[in-house]
Amino acid sequence: MVLIGRWPDPAISLASRHGDVGSQRRAGTRLRPSGTAASGPCNAVTPSARTSRTAAHPSPPAGLPPLEPPPKKRLAVFVSGGGSNFRAIHAAFADGGVHGEVAVVVSNSPSCSGVAYAQSHGIPTLTYPAPKADSAAGLTDAQLVAALTEEHQADIVILAGYLKLIPQQLVRAYKRRIVNIHPALLPSFGGKGYYGIKVHQAVVASGARFSGPTIHFVDEEYDTGPILAQAVVPVYPTDRPEQLAARVLKEEHKLYPQCVAALCEDRVTWRHDGVPIMWRAH
Ligand SMILES: Nc1nc2c(c(=O)[nH]1)N[C@@H](CN(C=O)c1ccc(C(=O)N[C@@H](CCC(=O)O)C(=O)O)cc1)CN2
Ligand SMILES: NCC(=O)N[C@@H]1O[C@H](COP(=O)([O-])[O-])[C@@H](O)[C@H]1O
């Protein structure tokens, strides 16, 4: 796998910048969970972030109360099927690798295994939109926004294999706080009709030699929001779509938890022209 990233001046410290994620809810400045200034941008966080977080909890100056870590970011995760990306993110939270927690899971398919996994771990679940067959069973757009902002107090929204359009009302309520994972290198092979195996069928049919996951911020259309991170895998001319899907999915499960960690630790800033930059914890 080859990682592609932009490399502005690594000396810039993120500690003096405000991330968009979570700054709406916090008053004043707080020590970031890792307690360290970020160093250099990346499109994926290296495993060393975990050790730097351990090393970075400073002992308070004599006579002062111990520093309290900031509250964990609360995530709303949207799924439609197996939820393998949700499980990868949840596992990263469980081992303390990411300073966040899943507050609620939302699905258009209440019987999908992603919902079953959430319920087996005591995570509340919501249905949006209502399944066609039973319109009484799901939330309206307004009810969804109220549930996430008031009842569950979600800081960040994560789309993980979710197959329905996120409504304008939610996109506006969570400006620069909703991300999605797409199994191809956007802007290619994205948009309405490009989901699941259909994406990989199109990539193989095109003769492209590379593919890989894209993590992007969500706007009001499918797959057109600003790109946060990508990873690249080879596409072989002999590949069947299922083989490519498995190769890409393996990279999804590495890249998404790293991006979610950066969002939870306020290590994402925005370039003047609206391009997001993910900074590596050192
Ligand atoms: N407002 C946004 N909502 C969603 C986005 C987004 O970028 N902005 N991303 C999608 C995820 N996605 C690709 O990453 C995607 C999902 C589904 C479709 C699609 O064509 N869906 C079909 C219905 C499929 C079904 O019901 O089984 C359709 O709309 O006709 C395209 C891209 C999640 N939401
Ligand atoms: N356009 C959206 C899309 O195709 N998403 C894709 O659905 C697959 C299943 O996700 P999951 O195993 O996390 O449910 C994943 O490959 C994800 O990238």
Tab-separated table of C-alpha atoms and ligand atoms in Angstrom:
chain	number	residue	atom	x	y	z
A	1	MET	CA	0.000	0.000	0.000
A	2	VAL	CA	1.333	3.468	-0.833
A	3	LEU	CA	0.172	6.426	1.273
A	4	ILE	CA	-0.367	9.751	-0.501
A	5	GLY	CA	-0.271	12.914	1.563
A	6	ARG	CA	0.516	16.618	1.369
A	7	TRP	CA	3.517	17.709	3.409
A	8	PRO	CA	3.394	21.395	4.448
A	9	ASP	CA	5.919	22.739	6.936
A	10	PRO	CA	6.075	20.046	9.690
A	11	ALA	CA	7.199	22.676	12.195
A	12	ILE	CA	3.680	24.121	12.362
A	13	SER	CA	2.146	23.106	15.653
A	14	LEU	CA	-1.522	22.291	15.748
A	15	ALA	CA	-1.631	23.049	19.458
A	16	SER	CA	-2.185	26.736	18.658
A	17	ARG	CA	-4.937	26.087	16.117
A	18	HIS	CA	-8.617	25.363	16.512
A	19	GLY	CA	-10.026	22.263	14.926
A	20	ASP	CA	-13.553	22.605	13.605
A	21	VAL	CA	-14.488	19.363	15.183
A	22	GLY	CA	-15.799	19.871	18.686
A	23	SER	CA	-14.729	23.505	19.055
A	24	GLN	CA	-18.453	24.415	18.854
A	25	ARG	CA	-19.089	22.551	22.090
A	26	ARG	CA	-16.046	23.378	24.174
A	27	ALA	CA	-15.435	26.607	25.994
A	28	GLY	CA	-11.856	27.720	26.492
A	29	THR	CA	-8.757	25.844	25.529
A	30	ARG	CA	-8.010	22.317	26.718
A	31	LEU	CA	-5.079	20.030	26.594
A	32	ARG	CA	-5.635	17.759	23.616
A	33	PRO	CA	-5.946	14.110	24.700
A	34	SER	CA	-2.478	13.311	23.474
A	35	GLY	CA	-1.166	16.348	25.285
A	36	THR	CA	1.252	16.938	22.457
A	37	ALA	CA	1.569	19.451	19.687
A	38	ALA	CA	0.985	17.832	16.345
A	39	SER	CA	3.906	17.584	14.001
A	40	GLY	CA	3.499	17.472	10.270
A	41	PRO	CA	0.394	16.548	8.309
A	42	CYS	CA	-0.397	13.064	7.174
A	43	ASN	CA	-3.233	11.204	5.574
A	44	ALA	CA	-2.878	8.458	8.156
A	45	VAL	CA	-1.799	8.477	11.792
A	46	THR	CA	1.193	6.283	12.583
A	47	PRO	CA	0.898	3.720	15.394
A	48	SER	CA	3.340	5.873	17.378
A	49	ALA	CA	0.371	8.128	18.237
A	50	ARG	CA	-0.512	5.611	20.948
A	51	THR	CA	2.939	5.744	22.577
A	52	SER	CA	3.114	9.549	22.323
A	53	ARG	CA	-0.287	9.737	24.067
A	54	THR	CA	1.038	7.550	26.896
A	55	ALA	CA	4.240	9.595	27.157
A	56	ALA	CA	2.406	12.896	26.799
A	57	HIS	CA	0.362	12.928	30.019
A	58	PRO	CA	2.534	15.433	31.950
A	59	SER	CA	2.506	15.386	35.741
A	60	PRO	CA	0.904	18.668	36.928
A	61	PRO	CA	3.143	21.366	38.443
A	62	ALA	CA	3.402	21.008	42.210
A	63	GLY	CA	0.356	22.273	44.082
A	64	LEU	CA	-2.006	22.166	41.098
A	65	PRO	CA	-4.799	19.600	40.708
A	66	PRO	CA	-4.066	16.760	38.268
A	67	LEU	CA	-4.902	17.581	34.653
A	68	GLU	CA	-8.145	15.960	33.562
A	69	PRO	CA	-8.230	14.602	30.011
A	70	PRO	CA	-10.904	16.330	27.919
A	71	PRO	CA	-14.206	14.479	27.540
A	72	LYS	CA	-14.281	11.852	24.816
A	73	LYS	CA	-15.811	12.893	21.499
A	74	ARG	CA	-19.238	11.323	21.023
A	75	LEU	CA	-19.858	9.698	17.648
A	76	ALA	CA	-23.019	8.894	15.733
A	77	VAL	CA	-22.243	6.053	13.300
A	78	PHE	CA	-24.445	5.365	10.258
A	79	VAL	CA	-24.512	1.834	8.800
A	80	SER	CA	-26.624	-0.075	6.271
A	81	GLY	CA	-25.104	-3.542	6.194
A	82	GLY	CA	-22.334	-5.613	7.768
A	83	GLY	CA	-20.805	-2.648	9.573
A	84	SER	CA	-17.198	-3.889	9.285
A	85	ASN	CA	-15.860	-0.307	9.311
A	86	PHE	CA	-18.016	0.461	12.366
A	87	ARG	CA	-16.587	-2.612	14.105
A	88	ALA	CA	-13.021	-1.546	13.239
A	89	ILE	CA	-13.635	1.917	14.718
A	90	HIS	CA	-15.386	0.475	17.780
A	91	ALA	CA	-12.433	-1.873	18.353
A	92	ALA	CA	-10.043	1.094	18.177
A	93	PHE	CA	-12.095	2.824	20.900
A	94	ALA	CA	-12.157	-0.330	23.021
A	95	ASP	CA	-8.373	-0.594	23.196
A	96	GLY	CA	-8.009	3.097	24.077
A	97	GLY	CA	-6.417	3.892	20.726
A	98	VAL	CA	-8.968	6.576	19.945
A	99	HIS	CA	-10.264	9.243	22.359
A	100	GLY	CA	-13.899	8.776	21.466
A	101	GLU	CA	-16.996	6.694	22.035
A	102	VAL	CA	-19.930	5.529	19.905
A	103	ALA	CA	-22.988	7.289	21.339
A	104	VAL	CA	-25.562	6.007	18.842
A	105	VAL	CA	-25.844	3.926	15.654
A	106	VAL	CA	-28.260	4.937	12.899
A	107	SER	CA	-29.407	2.667	10.052
A	108	ASN	CA	-31.982	2.558	7.279
A	109	SER	CA	-32.056	-1.208	7.811
A	110	PRO	CA	-32.926	-2.105	11.437
A	111	SER	CA	-32.264	-5.801	10.771
A	112	CYS	CA	-28.734	-5.362	9.410
A	113	SER	CA	-25.831	-6.937	11.265
A	114	GLY	CA	-24.261	-3.559	11.988
A	115	VAL	CA	-27.328	-2.738	14.117
A	116	ALA	CA	-27.185	-6.184	15.744
A	117	TYR	CA	-23.536	-5.575	16.685
A	118	ALA	CA	-24.400	-2.196	18.223
A	119	GLN	CA	-27.273	-3.642	20.242
A	120	SER	CA	-25.082	-6.515	21.480
A	121	HIS	CA	-22.678	-3.874	22.827
A	122	GLY	CA	-25.359	-1.780	24.526
A	123	ILE	CA	-25.203	1.047	21.974
A	124	PRO	CA	-28.552	2.783	21.277
A	125	THR	CA	-29.833	2.450	17.685
A	126	LEU	CA	-32.129	4.617	15.541
A	127	THR	CA	-33.827	4.027	12.174
A	128	TYR	CA	-33.429	6.619	9.448
A	129	PRO	CA	-34.987	6.934	7.006
A	130	ALA	CA	-38.001	4.707	7.570
A	131	PRO	CA	-37.876	1.438	5.620
A	132	LYS	CA	-40.274	1.769	2.644
A	133	ALA	CA	-42.494	-0.969	3.979
A	134	ASP	CA	-43.005	0.631	7.354
A	135	SER	CA	-42.910	4.410	7.270
A	136	ALA	CA	-43.995	4.559	10.927
A	137	ALA	CA	-40.745	2.900	12.007
A	138	GLY	CA	-38.280	5.612	11.099
A	139	LEU	CA	-37.341	9.173	12.022
A	140	THR	CA	-38.058	12.254	9.953
A	141	ASP	CA	-35.172	14.557	9.003
A	142	ALA	CA	-36.015	16.942	11.859
A	143	GLN	CA	-36.362	14.104	14.375
A	144	LEU	CA	-32.960	12.735	13.301
A	145	VAL	CA	-31.225	16.083	13.830
A	146	ALA	CA	-32.873	16.533	17.235
A	147	ALA	CA	-31.965	12.999	18.313
A	148	LEU	CA	-28.280	13.421	17.402
A	149	THR	CA	-27.823	16.977	18.728
A	150	GLU	CA	-29.995	16.861	21.849
A	151	GLU	CA	-30.668	13.320	23.049
A	152	HIS	CA	-27.334	11.735	22.082
A	153	GLN	CA	-25.200	14.913	21.917
A	154	ALA	CA	-23.073	13.577	19.087
A	155	ASP	CA	-19.985	15.630	18.236
A	156	ILE	CA	-19.085	13.844	15.009
A	157	VAL	CA	-21.068	11.815	12.458
A	158	ILE	CA	-19.364	8.824	10.797
A	159	LEU	CA	-20.884	7.148	7.704
A	160	ALA	CA	-19.696	3.540	7.516
A	161	GLY	CA	-21.219	1.649	4.614
A	162	TYR	CA	-24.379	3.805	4.810
A	163	LEU	CA	-26.313	3.765	1.547
A	164	LYS	CA	-28.838	6.604	1.811
A	165	LEU	CA	-28.454	10.345	1.230
A	166	ILE	CA	-27.764	12.366	4.406
A	167	PRO	CA	-30.360	15.173	4.456
A	168	GLN	CA	-29.439	18.817	4.020
A	169	GLN	CA	-30.726	19.579	7.532
A	170	LEU	CA	-28.163	17.229	9.116
A	171	VAL	CA	-25.330	18.328	6.802
A	172	ARG	CA	-25.927	21.926	7.906
A	173	ALA	CA	-26.244	21.025	11.586
A	174	TYR	CA	-22.876	19.226	11.477
A	175	LYS	CA	-20.788	21.490	9.205
A	176	ARG	CA	-17.324	19.934	8.739
A	177	ARG	CA	-18.251	17.212	11.248
A	178	ILE	CA	-19.613	14.419	9.024
A	179	VAL	CA	-17.233	12.033	7.230
A	180	ASN	CA	-17.793	9.116	4.881
A	181	ILE	CA	-15.677	6.282	3.528
A	182	HIS	CA	-15.904	5.467	-0.167
A	183	PRO	CA	-14.195	2.359	-1.603
A	184	ALA	CA	-12.538	4.082	-4.563
A	185	LEU	CA	-10.209	7.020	-5.257
A	186	LEU	CA	-12.627	9.956	-5.521
A	187	PRO	CA	-13.448	11.945	-7.520
A	188	SER	CA	-13.338	8.881	-9.787
A	189	PHE	CA	-15.966	6.155	-9.485
A	190	GLY	CA	-18.266	8.055	-7.110
A	191	GLY	CA	-21.751	9.511	-6.997
A	192	LYS	CA	-25.286	8.114	-7.238
A	193	GLY	CA	-25.261	4.415	-8.135
A	194	TYR	CA	-21.639	3.897	-6.979
A	195	TYR	CA	-21.862	1.780	-3.822
A	196	GLY	CA	-20.700	-1.630	-2.630
A	197	ILE	CA	-19.529	-4.097	-5.297
A	198	LYS	CA	-20.787	-1.785	-8.071
A	199	VAL	CA	-17.823	0.511	-7.348
A	200	HIS	CA	-15.270	-2.276	-7.796
A	201	GLN	CA	-17.025	-3.581	-10.917
A	202	ALA	CA	-16.631	-0.135	-12.486
A	203	VAL	CA	-12.952	0.123	-11.452
A	204	VAL	CA	-12.065	-3.317	-12.866
A	205	ALA	CA	-14.025	-2.638	-16.065
A	206	SER	CA	-12.177	0.671	-16.545
A	207	GLY	CA	-8.747	-0.995	-16.609
A	208	ALA	CA	-7.506	1.338	-13.840
A	209	ARG	CA	-4.256	0.163	-12.250
A	210	PHE	CA	-4.832	1.636	-8.813
A	211	SER	CA	-7.752	1.964	-6.428
A	212	GLY	CA	-8.228	2.428	-2.709
A	213	PRO	CA	-10.415	3.997	-0.004
A	214	THR	CA	-11.225	7.702	0.201
A	215	ILE	CA	-12.345	9.366	3.429
A	216	HIS	CA	-14.069	12.667	2.808
A	217	PHE	CA	-16.251	15.232	4.517
A	218	VAL	CA	-19.911	14.982	3.588
A	219	ASP	CA	-21.802	17.715	1.750
A	220	GLU	CA	-25.288	17.685	0.313
A	221	GLU	CA	-24.485	15.488	-2.695
A	222	TYR	CA	-23.063	11.954	-2.897
A	223	ASP	CA	-19.237	11.786	-2.698
A	224	THR	CA	-18.455	15.427	-3.594
A	225	GLY	CA	-17.223	16.683	-0.213
A	226	PRO	CA	-13.573	17.634	0.573
A	227	ILE	CA	-11.165	14.704	0.707
A	228	LEU	CA	-9.446	14.083	4.062
A	229	ALA	CA	-7.396	10.964	3.330
A	230	GLN	CA	-6.789	8.224	0.777
A	231	ALA	CA	-4.798	5.022	0.554
A	232	VAL	CA	-3.776	3.210	-2.627
A	233	VAL	CA	-3.841	-0.467	-3.586
A	234	PRO	CA	-2.938	-2.077	-6.920
A	235	VAL	CA	-5.595	-3.279	-9.355
A	236	TYR	CA	-4.490	-6.284	-11.412
A	237	PRO	CA	-5.942	-6.860	-14.907
A	238	THR	CA	-6.860	-10.369	-13.767
A	239	ASP	CA	-8.781	-9.130	-10.711
A	240	ARG	CA	-12.378	-10.086	-10.154
A	241	PRO	CA	-14.367	-7.259	-8.457
A	242	GLU	CA	-14.637	-9.332	-5.275
A	243	GLN	CA	-10.833	-9.640	-5.057
A	244	LEU	CA	-10.391	-5.901	-5.419
A	245	ALA	CA	-13.167	-5.275	-2.870
A	246	ALA	CA	-11.353	-7.387	-0.287
A	247	ARG	CA	-8.020	-5.621	-0.966
A	248	VAL	CA	-9.617	-2.181	-0.578
A	249	LEU	CA	-11.655	-3.170	2.501
A	250	LYS	CA	-8.475	-4.230	4.292
A	251	GLU	CA	-7.094	-0.728	3.829
A	252	GLU	CA	-10.403	0.848	4.851
A	253	HIS	CA	-10.169	-0.844	8.227
A	254	LYS	CA	-6.735	0.735	8.808
A	255	LEU	CA	-7.372	4.208	7.424
A	256	TYR	CA	-10.798	4.981	8.914
A	257	PRO	CA	-9.808	4.480	12.595
A	258	GLN	CA	-6.767	6.696	11.988
A	259	CYS	CA	-8.949	9.460	10.529
A	260	VAL	CA	-11.516	9.100	13.327
A	261	ALA	CA	-8.686	9.364	15.881
A	262	ALA	CA	-7.506	12.607	14.260
A	263	LEU	CA	-11.048	14.015	14.335
A	264	CYS	CA	-11.526	13.002	18.000
A	265	GLU	CA	-8.193	14.618	18.928
A	266	ASP	CA	-8.800	17.862	17.019
A	267	ARG	CA	-5.907	17.116	14.644
A	268	VAL	CA	-7.737	18.268	11.505
A	269	THR	CA	-7.457	21.877	10.285
A	270	TRP	CA	-8.587	23.578	7.084
A	271	ARG	CA	-6.450	25.207	4.425
A	272	HIS	CA	-7.524	28.661	3.246
A	273	ASP	CA	-9.132	27.149	0.134
A	274	GLY	CA	-11.205	24.586	2.019
A	275	VAL	CA	-8.891	21.571	1.821
A	276	PRO	CA	-8.718	19.676	5.137
A	277	ILE	CA	-5.331	18.729	6.588
A	278	MET	CA	-4.938	15.806	8.985
A	279	TRP	CA	-1.975	16.232	11.350
A	280	ARG	CA	-0.003	13.350	12.782
A	281	ALA	CA	0.299	13.074	16.565
A	282	HIS	CA	3.966	12.544	17.328
B	1	LIG	N1	-25.289	13.892	1.679
B	1	LIG	C1	-24.534	12.782	1.498
B	1	LIG	N2	-25.026	11.577	1.853
B	1	LIG	C2	-24.268	10.450	1.695
B	1	LIG	C3	-22.971	10.531	1.128
B	1	LIG	C4	-22.477	11.834	0.755
B	1	LIG	O1	-21.320	11.968	0.286
B	1	LIG	N3	-23.286	12.914	0.967
B	1	LIG	N4	-22.213	9.363	0.927
B	1	LIG	C5	-22.983	8.126	0.888
B	1	LIG	C6	-22.146	6.901	0.791
B	1	LIG	N5	-21.961	6.568	-0.634
B	1	LIG	C7	-20.686	6.553	-1.129
B	1	LIG	O2	-19.674	6.679	-0.417
B	1	LIG	C8	-23.072	6.275	-1.467
B	1	LIG	C9	-24.104	5.497	-0.947
B	1	LIG	C10	-25.205	5.190	-1.755
B	1	LIG	C11	-25.287	5.666	-3.071
B	1	LIG	C12	-26.491	5.359	-3.896
B	1	LIG	O3	-26.489	5.526	-5.115
B	1	LIG	N6	-27.571	4.879	-3.220
B	1	LIG	C13	-28.795	4.468	-3.933
B	1	LIG	C14	-29.693	3.666	-2.988
B	1	LIG	C15	-28.989	2.369	-2.546
B	1	LIG	C16	-29.896	1.500	-1.674
B	1	LIG	O4	-30.894	2.020	-1.122
B	1	LIG	O5	-29.570	0.297	-1.547
B	1	LIG	C17	-29.582	5.687	-4.404
B	1	LIG	O6	-29.517	6.751	-3.755
B	1	LIG	O7	-30.290	5.498	-5.397
B	1	LIG	C18	-24.253	6.423	-3.587
B	1	LIG	C19	-23.127	6.722	-2.799
B	1	LIG	C20	-23.945	8.035	2.050
B	1	LIG	N7	-24.756	9.246	2.103
B	2	LIG	N1	-20.500	4.323	-1.411
B	2	LIG	C1	-20.557	3.769	-0.079
B	2	LIG	C2	-19.916	2.398	-0.081
B	2	LIG	O1	-19.903	1.720	-1.097
B	2	LIG	N2	-19.376	2.013	1.083
B	2	LIG	C3	-18.697	0.742	1.171
B	2	LIG	O2	-19.550	-0.280	1.678
B	2	LIG	C4	-18.685	-1.360	2.075
B	2	LIG	C5	-19.262	-2.091	3.277
B	2	LIG	O3	-19.030	-1.307	4.401
B	2	LIG	P1	-19.178	-1.957	5.883
B	2	LIG	O4	-18.539	-3.331	5.854
B	2	LIG	O5	-18.445	-0.981	6.776
B	2	LIG	O6	-20.671	-2.032	6.143
B	2	LIG	C6	-17.296	-0.723	2.327
B	2	LIG	O7	-16.381	-1.156	1.330
B	2	LIG	C7	-17.553	0.755	2.172
B	2	LIG	O8	-16.434	1.485	1.657
